[in-house]
PDB file of C-alpha atoms in Angstrom:
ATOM      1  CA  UNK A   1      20.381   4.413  12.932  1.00 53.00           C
ATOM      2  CA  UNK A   2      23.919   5.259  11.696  1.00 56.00           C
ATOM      3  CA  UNK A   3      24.857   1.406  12.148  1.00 61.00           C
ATOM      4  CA  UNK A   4      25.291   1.160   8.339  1.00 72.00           C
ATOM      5  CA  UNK A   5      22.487  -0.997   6.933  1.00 78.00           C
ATOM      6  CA  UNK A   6      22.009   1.208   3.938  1.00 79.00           C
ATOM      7  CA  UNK A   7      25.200   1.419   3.234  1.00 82.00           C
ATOM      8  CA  UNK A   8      25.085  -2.343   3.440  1.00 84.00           C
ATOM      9  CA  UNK A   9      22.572  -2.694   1.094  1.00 86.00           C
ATOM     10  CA  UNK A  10      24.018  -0.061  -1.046  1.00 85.00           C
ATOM     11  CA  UNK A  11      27.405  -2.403  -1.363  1.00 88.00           C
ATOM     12  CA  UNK A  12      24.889  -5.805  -2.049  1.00 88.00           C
ATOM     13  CA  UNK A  13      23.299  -4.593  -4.703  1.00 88.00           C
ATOM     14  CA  UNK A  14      26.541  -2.961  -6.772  1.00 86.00           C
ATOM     15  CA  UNK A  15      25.436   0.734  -6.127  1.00 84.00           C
ATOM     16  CA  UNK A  16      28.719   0.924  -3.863  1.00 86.00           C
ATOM     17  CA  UNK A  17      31.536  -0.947  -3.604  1.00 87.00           C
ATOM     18  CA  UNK A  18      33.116  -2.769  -0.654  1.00 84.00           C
ATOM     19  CA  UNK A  19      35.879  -1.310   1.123  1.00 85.00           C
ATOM     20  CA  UNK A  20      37.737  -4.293   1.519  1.00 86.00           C
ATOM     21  CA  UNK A  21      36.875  -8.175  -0.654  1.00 85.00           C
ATOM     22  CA  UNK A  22      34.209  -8.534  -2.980  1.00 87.00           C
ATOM     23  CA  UNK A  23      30.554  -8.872  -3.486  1.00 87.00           C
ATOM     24  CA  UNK A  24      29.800 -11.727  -5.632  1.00 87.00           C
ATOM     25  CA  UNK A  25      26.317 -12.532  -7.391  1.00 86.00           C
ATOM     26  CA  UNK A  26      24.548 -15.135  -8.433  1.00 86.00           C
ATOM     27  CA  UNK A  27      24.553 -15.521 -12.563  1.00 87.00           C
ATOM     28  CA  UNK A  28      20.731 -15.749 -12.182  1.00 90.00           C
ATOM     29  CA  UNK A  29      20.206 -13.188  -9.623  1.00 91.00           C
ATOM     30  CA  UNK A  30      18.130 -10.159 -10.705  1.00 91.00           C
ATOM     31  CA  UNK A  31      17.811  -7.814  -7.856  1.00 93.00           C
ATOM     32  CA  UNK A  32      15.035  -5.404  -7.550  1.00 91.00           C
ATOM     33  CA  UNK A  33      16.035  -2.617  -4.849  1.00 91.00           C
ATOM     34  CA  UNK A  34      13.511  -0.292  -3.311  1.00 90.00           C
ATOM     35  CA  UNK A  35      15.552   2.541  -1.481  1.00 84.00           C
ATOM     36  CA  UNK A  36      14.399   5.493   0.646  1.00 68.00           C
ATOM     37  CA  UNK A  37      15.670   7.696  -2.326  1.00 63.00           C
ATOM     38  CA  UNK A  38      14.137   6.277  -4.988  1.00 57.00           C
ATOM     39  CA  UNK A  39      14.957   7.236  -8.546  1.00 63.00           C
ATOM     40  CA  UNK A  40      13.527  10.554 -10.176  1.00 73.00           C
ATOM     41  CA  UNK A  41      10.566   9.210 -12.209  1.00 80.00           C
ATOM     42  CA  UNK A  42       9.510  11.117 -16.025  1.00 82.00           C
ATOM     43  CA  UNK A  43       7.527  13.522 -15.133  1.00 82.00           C
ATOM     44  CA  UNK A  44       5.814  13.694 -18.592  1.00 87.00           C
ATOM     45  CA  UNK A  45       5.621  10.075 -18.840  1.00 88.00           C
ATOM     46  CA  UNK A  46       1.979   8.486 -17.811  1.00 90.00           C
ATOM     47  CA  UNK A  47       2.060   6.247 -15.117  1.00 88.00           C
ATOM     48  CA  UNK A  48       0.998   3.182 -17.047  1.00 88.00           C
ATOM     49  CA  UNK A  49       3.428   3.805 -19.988  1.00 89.00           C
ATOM     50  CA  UNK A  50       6.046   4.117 -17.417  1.00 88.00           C
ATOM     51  CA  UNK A  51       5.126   0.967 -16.001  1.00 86.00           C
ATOM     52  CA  UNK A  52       5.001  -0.838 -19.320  1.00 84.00           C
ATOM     53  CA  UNK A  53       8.512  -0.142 -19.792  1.00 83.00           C
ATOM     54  CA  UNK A  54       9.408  -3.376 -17.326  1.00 79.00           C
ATOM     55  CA  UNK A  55       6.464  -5.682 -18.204  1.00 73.00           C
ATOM     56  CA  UNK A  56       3.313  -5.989 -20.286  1.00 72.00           C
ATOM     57  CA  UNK A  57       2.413  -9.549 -18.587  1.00 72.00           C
ATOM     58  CA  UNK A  58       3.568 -10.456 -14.972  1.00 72.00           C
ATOM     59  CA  UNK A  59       3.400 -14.558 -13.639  1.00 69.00           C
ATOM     60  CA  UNK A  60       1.760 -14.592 -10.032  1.00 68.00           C
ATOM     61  CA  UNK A  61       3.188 -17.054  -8.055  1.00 66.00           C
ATOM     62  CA  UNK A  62      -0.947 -19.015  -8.240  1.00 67.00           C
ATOM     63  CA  UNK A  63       0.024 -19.462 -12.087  1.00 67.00           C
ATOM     64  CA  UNK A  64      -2.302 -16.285 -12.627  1.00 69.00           C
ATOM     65  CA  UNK A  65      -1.344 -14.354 -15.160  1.00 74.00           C
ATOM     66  CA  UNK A  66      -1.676 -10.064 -14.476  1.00 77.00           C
ATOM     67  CA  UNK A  67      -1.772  -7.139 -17.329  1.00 78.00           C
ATOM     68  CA  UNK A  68       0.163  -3.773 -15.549  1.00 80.00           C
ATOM     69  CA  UNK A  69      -3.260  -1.753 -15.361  1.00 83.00           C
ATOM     70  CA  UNK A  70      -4.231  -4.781 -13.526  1.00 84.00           C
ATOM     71  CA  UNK A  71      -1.250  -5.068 -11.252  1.00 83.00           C
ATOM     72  CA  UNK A  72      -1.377  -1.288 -10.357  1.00 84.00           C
ATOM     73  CA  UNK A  73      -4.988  -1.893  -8.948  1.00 85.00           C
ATOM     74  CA  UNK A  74      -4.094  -4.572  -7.263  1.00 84.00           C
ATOM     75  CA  UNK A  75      -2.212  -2.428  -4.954  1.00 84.00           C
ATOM     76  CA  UNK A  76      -4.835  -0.007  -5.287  1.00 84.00           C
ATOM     77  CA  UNK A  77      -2.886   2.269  -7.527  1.00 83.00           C
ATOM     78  CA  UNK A  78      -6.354   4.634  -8.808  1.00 79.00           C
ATOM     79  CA  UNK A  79      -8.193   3.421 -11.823  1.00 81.00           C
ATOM     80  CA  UNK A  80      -8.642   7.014 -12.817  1.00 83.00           C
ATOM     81  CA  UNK A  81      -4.878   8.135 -12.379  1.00 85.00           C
ATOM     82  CA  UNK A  82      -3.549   5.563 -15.234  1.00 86.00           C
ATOM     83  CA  UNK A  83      -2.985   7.525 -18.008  1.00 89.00           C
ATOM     84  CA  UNK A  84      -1.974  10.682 -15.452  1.00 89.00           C
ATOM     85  CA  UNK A  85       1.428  12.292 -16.182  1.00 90.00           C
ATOM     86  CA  UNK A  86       3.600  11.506 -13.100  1.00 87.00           C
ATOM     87  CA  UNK A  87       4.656  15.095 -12.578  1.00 86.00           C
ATOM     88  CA  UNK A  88       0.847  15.060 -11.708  1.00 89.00           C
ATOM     89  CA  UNK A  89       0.769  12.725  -8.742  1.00 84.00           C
ATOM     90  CA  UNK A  90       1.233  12.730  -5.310  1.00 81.00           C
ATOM     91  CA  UNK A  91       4.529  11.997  -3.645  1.00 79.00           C
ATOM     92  CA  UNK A  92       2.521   8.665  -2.749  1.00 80.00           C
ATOM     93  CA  UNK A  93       1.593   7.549  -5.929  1.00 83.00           C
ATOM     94  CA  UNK A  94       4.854   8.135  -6.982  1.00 85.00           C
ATOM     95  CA  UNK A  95       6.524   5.952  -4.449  1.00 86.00           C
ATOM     96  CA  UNK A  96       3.879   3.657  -5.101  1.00 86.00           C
ATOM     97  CA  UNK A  97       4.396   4.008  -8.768  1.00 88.00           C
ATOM     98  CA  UNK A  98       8.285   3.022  -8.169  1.00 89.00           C
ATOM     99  CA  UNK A  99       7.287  -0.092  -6.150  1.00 89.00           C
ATOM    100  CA  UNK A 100       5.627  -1.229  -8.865  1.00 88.00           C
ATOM    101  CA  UNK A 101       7.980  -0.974 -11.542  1.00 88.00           C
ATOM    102  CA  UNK A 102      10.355  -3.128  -9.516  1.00 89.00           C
ATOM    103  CA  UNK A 103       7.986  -5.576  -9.209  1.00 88.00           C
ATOM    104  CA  UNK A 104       6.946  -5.808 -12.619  1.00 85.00           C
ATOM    105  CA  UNK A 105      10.759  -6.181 -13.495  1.00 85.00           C
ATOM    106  CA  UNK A 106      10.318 -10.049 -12.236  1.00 84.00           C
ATOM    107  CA  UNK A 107      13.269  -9.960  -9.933  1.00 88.00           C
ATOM    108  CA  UNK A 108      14.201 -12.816  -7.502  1.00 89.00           C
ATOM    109  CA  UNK A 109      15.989 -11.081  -5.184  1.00 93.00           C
ATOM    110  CA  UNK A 110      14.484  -7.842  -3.285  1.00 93.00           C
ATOM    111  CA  UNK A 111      15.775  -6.068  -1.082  1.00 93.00           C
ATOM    112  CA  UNK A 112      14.134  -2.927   0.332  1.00 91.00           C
ATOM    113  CA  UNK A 113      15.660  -0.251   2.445  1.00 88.00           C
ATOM    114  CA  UNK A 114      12.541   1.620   5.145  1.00 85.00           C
ATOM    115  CA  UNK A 115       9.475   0.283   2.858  1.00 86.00           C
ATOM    116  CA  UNK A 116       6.942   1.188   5.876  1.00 84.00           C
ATOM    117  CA  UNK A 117       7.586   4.609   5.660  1.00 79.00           C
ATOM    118  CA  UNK A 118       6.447   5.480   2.289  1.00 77.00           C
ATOM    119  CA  UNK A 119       2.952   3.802   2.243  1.00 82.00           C
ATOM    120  CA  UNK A 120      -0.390   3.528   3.901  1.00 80.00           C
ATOM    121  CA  UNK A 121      -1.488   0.376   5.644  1.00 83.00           C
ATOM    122  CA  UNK A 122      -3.574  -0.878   2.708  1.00 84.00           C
ATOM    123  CA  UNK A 123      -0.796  -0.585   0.568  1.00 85.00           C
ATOM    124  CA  UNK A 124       1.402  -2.643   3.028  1.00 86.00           C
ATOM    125  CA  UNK A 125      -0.793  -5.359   3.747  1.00 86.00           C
ATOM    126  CA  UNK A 126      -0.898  -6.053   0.292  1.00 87.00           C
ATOM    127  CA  UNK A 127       2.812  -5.226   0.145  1.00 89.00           C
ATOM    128  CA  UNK A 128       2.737  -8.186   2.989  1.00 89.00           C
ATOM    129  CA  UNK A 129       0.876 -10.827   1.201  1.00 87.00           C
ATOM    130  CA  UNK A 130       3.058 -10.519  -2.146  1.00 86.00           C
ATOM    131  CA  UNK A 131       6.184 -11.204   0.055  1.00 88.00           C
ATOM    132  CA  UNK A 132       4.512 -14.039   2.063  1.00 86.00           C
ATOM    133  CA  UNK A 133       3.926 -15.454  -1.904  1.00 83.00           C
ATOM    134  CA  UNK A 134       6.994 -14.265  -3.074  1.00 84.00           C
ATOM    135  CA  UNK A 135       9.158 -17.690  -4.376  1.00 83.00           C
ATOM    136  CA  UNK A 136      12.414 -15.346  -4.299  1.00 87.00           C
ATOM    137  CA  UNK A 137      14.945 -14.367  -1.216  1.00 91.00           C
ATOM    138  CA  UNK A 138      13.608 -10.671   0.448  1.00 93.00           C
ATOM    139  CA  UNK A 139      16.372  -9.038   2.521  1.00 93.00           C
ATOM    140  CA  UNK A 140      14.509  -6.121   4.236  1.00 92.00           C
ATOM    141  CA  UNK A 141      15.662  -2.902   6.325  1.00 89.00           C
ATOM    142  CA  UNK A 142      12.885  -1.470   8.837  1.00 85.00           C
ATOM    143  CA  UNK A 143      12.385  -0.178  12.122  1.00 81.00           C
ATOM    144  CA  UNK A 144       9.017  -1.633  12.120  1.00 84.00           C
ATOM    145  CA  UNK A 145       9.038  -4.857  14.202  1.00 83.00           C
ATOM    146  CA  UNK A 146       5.268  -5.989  12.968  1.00 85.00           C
ATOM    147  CA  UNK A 147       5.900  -5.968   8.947  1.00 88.00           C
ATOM    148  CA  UNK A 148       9.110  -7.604   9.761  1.00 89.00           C
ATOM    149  CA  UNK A 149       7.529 -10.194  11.611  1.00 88.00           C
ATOM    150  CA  UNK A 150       5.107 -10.933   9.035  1.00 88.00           C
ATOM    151  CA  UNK A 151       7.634 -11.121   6.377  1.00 90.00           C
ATOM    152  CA  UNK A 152      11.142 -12.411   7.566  1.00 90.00           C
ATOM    153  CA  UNK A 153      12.480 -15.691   9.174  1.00 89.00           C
ATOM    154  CA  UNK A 154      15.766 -14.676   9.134  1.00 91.00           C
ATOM    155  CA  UNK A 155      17.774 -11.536  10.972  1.00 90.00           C
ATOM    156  CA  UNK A 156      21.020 -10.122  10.772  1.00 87.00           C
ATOM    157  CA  UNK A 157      21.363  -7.860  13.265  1.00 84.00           C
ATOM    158  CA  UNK A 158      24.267  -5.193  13.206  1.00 78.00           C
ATOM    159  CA  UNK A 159      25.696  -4.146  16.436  1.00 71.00           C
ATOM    160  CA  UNK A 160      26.721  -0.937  15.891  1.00 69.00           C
ATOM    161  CA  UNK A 161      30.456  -1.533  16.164  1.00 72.00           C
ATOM    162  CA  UNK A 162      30.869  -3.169  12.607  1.00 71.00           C
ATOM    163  CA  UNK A 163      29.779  -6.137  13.556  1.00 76.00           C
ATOM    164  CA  UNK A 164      27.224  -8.590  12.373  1.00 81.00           C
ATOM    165  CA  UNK A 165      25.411 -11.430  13.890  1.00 85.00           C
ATOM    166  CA  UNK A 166      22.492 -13.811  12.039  1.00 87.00           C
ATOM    167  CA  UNK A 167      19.325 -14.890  14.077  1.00 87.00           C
ATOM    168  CA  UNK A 168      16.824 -17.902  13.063  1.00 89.00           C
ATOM    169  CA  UNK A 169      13.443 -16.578  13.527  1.00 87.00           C
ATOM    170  CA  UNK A 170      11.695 -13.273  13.816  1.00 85.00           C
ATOM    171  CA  UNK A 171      12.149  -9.865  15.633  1.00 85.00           C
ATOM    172  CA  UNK A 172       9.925 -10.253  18.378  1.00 85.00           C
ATOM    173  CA  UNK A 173      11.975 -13.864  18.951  1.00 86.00           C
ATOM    174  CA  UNK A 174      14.943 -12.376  18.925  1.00 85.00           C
ATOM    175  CA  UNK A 175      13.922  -9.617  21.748  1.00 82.00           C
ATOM    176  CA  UNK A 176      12.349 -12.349  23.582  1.00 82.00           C
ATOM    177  CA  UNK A 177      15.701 -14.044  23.898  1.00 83.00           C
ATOM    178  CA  UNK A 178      17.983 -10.928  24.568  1.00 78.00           C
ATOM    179  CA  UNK A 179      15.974 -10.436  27.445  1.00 78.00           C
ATOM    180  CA  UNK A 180      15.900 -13.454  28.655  1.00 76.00           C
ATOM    181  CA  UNK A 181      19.621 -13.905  28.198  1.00 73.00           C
ATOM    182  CA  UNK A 182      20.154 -10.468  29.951  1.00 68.00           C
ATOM    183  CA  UNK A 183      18.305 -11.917  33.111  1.00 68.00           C
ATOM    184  CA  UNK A 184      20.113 -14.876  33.007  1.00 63.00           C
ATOM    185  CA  UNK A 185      23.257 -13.678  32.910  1.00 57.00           C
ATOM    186  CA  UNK A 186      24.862 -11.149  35.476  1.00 51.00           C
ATOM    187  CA  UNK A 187      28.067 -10.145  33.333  1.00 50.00           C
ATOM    188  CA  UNK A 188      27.106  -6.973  32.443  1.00 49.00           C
ATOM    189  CA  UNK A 189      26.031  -5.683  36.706  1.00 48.00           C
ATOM    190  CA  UNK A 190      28.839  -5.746  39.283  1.00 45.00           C
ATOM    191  CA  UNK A 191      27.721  -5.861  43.074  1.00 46.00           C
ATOM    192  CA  UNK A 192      29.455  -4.569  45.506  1.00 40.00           C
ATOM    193  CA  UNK A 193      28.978  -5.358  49.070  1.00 41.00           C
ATOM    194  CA  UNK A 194      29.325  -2.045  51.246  1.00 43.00           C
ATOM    195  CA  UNK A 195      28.862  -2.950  55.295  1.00 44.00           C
ATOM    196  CA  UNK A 196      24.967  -3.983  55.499  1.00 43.00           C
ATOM    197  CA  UNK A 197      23.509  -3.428  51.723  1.00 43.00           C
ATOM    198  CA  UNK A 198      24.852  -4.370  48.292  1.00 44.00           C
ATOM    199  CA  UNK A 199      24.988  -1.397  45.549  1.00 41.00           C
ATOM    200  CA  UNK A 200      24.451  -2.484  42.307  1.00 46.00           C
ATOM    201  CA  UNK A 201      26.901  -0.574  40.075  1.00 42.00           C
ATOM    202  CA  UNK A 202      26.154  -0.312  36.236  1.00 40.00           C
ATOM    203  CA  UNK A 203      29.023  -1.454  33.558  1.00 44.00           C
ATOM    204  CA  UNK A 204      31.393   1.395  32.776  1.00 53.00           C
ATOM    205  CA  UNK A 205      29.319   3.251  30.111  1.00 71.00           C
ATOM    206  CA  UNK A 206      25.915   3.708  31.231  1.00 75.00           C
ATOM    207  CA  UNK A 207      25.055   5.881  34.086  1.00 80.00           C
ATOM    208  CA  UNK A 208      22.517   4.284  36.396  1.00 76.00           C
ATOM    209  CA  UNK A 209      19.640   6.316  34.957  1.00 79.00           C
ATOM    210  CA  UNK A 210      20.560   5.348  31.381  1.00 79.00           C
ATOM    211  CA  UNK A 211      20.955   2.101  32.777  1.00 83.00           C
ATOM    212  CA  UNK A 212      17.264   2.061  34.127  1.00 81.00           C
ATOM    213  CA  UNK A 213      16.080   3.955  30.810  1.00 83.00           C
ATOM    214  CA  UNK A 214      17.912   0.799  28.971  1.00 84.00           C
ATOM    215  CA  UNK A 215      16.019  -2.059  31.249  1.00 84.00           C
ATOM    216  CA  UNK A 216      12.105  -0.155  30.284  1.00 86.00           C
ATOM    217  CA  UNK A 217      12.640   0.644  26.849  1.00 85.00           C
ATOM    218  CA  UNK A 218      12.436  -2.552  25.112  1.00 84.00           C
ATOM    219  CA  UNK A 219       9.363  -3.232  27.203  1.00 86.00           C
ATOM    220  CA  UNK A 220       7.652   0.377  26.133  1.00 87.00           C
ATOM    221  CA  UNK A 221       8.373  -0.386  22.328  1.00 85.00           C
ATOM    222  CA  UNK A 222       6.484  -3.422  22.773  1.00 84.00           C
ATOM    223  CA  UNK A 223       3.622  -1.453  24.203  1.00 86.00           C
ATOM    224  CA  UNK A 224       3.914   0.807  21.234  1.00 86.00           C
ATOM    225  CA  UNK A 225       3.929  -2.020  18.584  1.00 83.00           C
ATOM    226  CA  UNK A 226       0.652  -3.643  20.315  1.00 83.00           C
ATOM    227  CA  UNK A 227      -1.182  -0.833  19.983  1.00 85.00           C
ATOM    228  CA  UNK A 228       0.019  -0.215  16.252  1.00 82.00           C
ATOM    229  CA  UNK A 229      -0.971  -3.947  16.105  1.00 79.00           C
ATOM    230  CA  UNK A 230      -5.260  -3.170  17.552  1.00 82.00           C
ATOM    231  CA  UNK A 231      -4.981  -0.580  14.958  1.00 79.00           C
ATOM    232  CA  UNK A 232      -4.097  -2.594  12.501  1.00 73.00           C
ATOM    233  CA  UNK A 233      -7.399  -4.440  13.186  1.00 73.00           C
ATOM    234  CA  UNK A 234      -9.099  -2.071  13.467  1.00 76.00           C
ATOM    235  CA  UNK A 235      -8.239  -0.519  10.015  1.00 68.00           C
ATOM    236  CA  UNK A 236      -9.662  -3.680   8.482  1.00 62.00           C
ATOM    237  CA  UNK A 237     -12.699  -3.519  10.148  1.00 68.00           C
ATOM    238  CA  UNK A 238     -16.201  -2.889   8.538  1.00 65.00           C
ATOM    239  CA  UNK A 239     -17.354  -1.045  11.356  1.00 73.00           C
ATOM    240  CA  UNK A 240     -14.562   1.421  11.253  1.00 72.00           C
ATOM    241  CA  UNK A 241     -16.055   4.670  10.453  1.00 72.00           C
ATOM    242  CA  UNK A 242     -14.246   7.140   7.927  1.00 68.00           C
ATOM    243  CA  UNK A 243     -14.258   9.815  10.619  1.00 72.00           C
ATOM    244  CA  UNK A 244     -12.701   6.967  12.616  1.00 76.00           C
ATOM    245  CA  UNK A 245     -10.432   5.801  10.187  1.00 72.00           C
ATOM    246  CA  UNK A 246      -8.927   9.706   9.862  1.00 74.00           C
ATOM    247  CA  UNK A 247      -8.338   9.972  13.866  1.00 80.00           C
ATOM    248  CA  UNK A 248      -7.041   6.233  13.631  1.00 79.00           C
ATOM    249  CA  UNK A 249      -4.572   7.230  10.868  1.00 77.00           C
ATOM    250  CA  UNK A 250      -3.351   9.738  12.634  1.00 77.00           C
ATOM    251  CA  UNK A 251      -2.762   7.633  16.184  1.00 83.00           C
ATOM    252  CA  UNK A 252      -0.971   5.344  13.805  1.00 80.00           C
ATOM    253  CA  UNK A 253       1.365   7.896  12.020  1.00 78.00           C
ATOM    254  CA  UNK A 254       2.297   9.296  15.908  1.00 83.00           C
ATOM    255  CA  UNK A 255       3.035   5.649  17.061  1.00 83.00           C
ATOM    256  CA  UNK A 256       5.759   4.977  14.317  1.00 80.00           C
ATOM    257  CA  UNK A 257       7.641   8.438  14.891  1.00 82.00           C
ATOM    258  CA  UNK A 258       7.585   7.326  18.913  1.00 85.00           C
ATOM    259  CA  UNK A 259       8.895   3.647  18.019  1.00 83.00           C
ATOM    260  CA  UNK A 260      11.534   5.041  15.525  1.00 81.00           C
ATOM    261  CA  UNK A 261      12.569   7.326  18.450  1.00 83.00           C
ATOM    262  CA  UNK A 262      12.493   4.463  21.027  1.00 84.00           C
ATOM    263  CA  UNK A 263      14.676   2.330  18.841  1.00 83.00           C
ATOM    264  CA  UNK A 264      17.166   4.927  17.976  1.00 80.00           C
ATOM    265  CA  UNK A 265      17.660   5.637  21.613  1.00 82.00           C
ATOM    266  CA  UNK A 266      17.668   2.118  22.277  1.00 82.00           C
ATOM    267  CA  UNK A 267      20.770   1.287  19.418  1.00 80.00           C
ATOM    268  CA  UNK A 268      22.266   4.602  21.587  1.00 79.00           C
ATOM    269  CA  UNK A 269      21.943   3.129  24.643  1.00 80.00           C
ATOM    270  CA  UNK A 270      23.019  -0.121  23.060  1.00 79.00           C
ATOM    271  CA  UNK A 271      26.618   0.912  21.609  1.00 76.00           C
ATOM    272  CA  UNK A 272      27.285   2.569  24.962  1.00 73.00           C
ATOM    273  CA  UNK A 273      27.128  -0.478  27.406  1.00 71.00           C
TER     274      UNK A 273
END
C-alpha cells in the first residue's frame, strides 16, 4: 500500500492528471472504471431504472443477447429487489449495483481498483468468468493473488520507489521467480569471515530479525492463499451445509484481512532492503 497504484489508475483513466507528459487514449477506447469509492448512486432511483440508463440490450461475447433484469441475475443481483429504490439496499447491492452499470456501458477497457473487497465469492466467480470472456484489455489492482491469477497474464509491478517493472505471466509466477532469483543470487547478504565461523550480515536496512521475518513471509502468504483456495472449493460444493457455509464465510473474511496484512508488511519490508 501507499506505492501509488490508485493514483495510477486515477491518472489512466483522466480522473487526475499526470505530473509530468501525457496520457494519451485510444479514439475507440471506452473505459469502464470500478474504484474503491465508487460514485454516490440515486437514492430514489430503482435499481433497474438506474441500470437502464447505460443499456436496454447487452452483446455477450457467445453472440447471446441479455435484457438488464436479466444481466442483474446473472450476477445474482435479487429478482425481488428490481424495482427497489437504491436508498433501500444494502451497501452490497449497491456496489453490486455499480458493477453492473459499468458493465452494461459496453466498455473495452476496464480497469478496477480492490474489486475483491466489495463482493462475496459467488459474485466473484462470476465476476471471474466475465473477465476470462471478456474480448477487451482488464488492467486490475488487488491484493488478492488467486482472482489475479485467474484473470491476468500480464503484471506491472511497482516497487515502491516510483518505479515500475512489467512481468509476462501471473502472480504466483512472478513470486516463484523472485525467490528463486533471491537464492540464486548472493548480492543482497555479505559474509564475513570472523576467526573459525562466518556471520552472515544483512544489507544495510533490514535488521537481522526483519531480515528473517522478510525470508518466511512470502512463504506464509502462500499458506494463507491455499487455504482461501480449499475454501473456495468448498464454497461450491453441494455438500456444504448452510451452517457450514456461515463458519466458512467467516474463515474466509479473516484470511483476506491476514493476507492484506502480510503483503503490506511485506511491500514494508520490501522498500527497506
Amino acid at each position: 500500500n501507499g506505492s501509488g497504484k490508485s493514483t495510477l489508475l486515477n491518472i489512466i483513466t483522466g480522473r487526475l492528471a499526470p505530473d509530468n507528459g501525457e496520457v494519451i487514449q485510444g479514439v475507440n477506447t471506452k473505459i469502464g472504471y470500478y474504484d474503491q469509492l465508487s460514485k454516490q448512486l440515486p437514492g430514489s432511483v430503482k435499481a433497474i431504472e438506474y441500470i437502464k440508463e447505460s443499456a436496454e440490450v447487452i452483446e455477450m461475447n457467445d453472440g447471446g443477447r441479455l435484457g438488464p433484469a436479466q444481466f442483474l441475475e446473472r450476477f445474482l443481483f435479487p429478482k425481488s429487489m428490481l424495482y427497489t429504490e437504491i436508498e433501500n439496499l444494502s451497501g452490497g447491492e449497491k456496489k453490486k449495483l455499480y458493477l453492473l452499470k459499468i458493465l452494461l456501458t459496453n466498455p473495452n477497457f476496464l480497469v478496477f481498483d480492490e474489486p475483491t473487497n466489495d463482493f462475496d465469492i459467488q459474485t466473484l466467480s462470476i465476476l471471474e468468468d466475465f473477465l476470462l470472456n471478456f474480448s477487451g484489455c482488464t488492467l486490475i489492482v488487488s491484493h488478492d493473488r488467486f482472482f489475479l491469477d485467474r484473470t491476468t497474464d500480464f503484471l506491472f509491478v511497482l516497487d515502491g520507489r516510483g518505479g515500475v517493472s512489467g512481468y509476462s505471466g501471473d502472480v504466483t509466477s512472478y513470486y516463484e521467480e523472485v525467490e528463486s532469483s533471491k537464492q540464486k543470487n548472493s548480492e543482497n547478504v555479505a559474509v564475513i569471515k570472523s576467526g573459525k565461523k562466518d556471520v552472515n550480515r544483512v544489507k544495510k536496512g533490514l535488521t537481522f530479525k526483519e531480515k528473517q521475518e522478510f525470508d518466511r513471509i512470502e512463504e506464509e502468504i502462500m499458506k494463507l492463499e491455499d487455504e482461501k483456495t480449499v475454501l473456495d472449493n468448498r464454497f461450491s460444493s453441494p455438500d456444504t451445509s448452510a451452517e457450514d457455509f456461515g463458519i466458512l464465510k467467516d474463515r474466509y473474511e479473516e484470511l483476506e484481512l491476514l493476507i492484506e496484512e502480510k503483503y503490506e508488511r511485506w511491500e514494508f519490508l520490501e522498500t527497506k532492503r
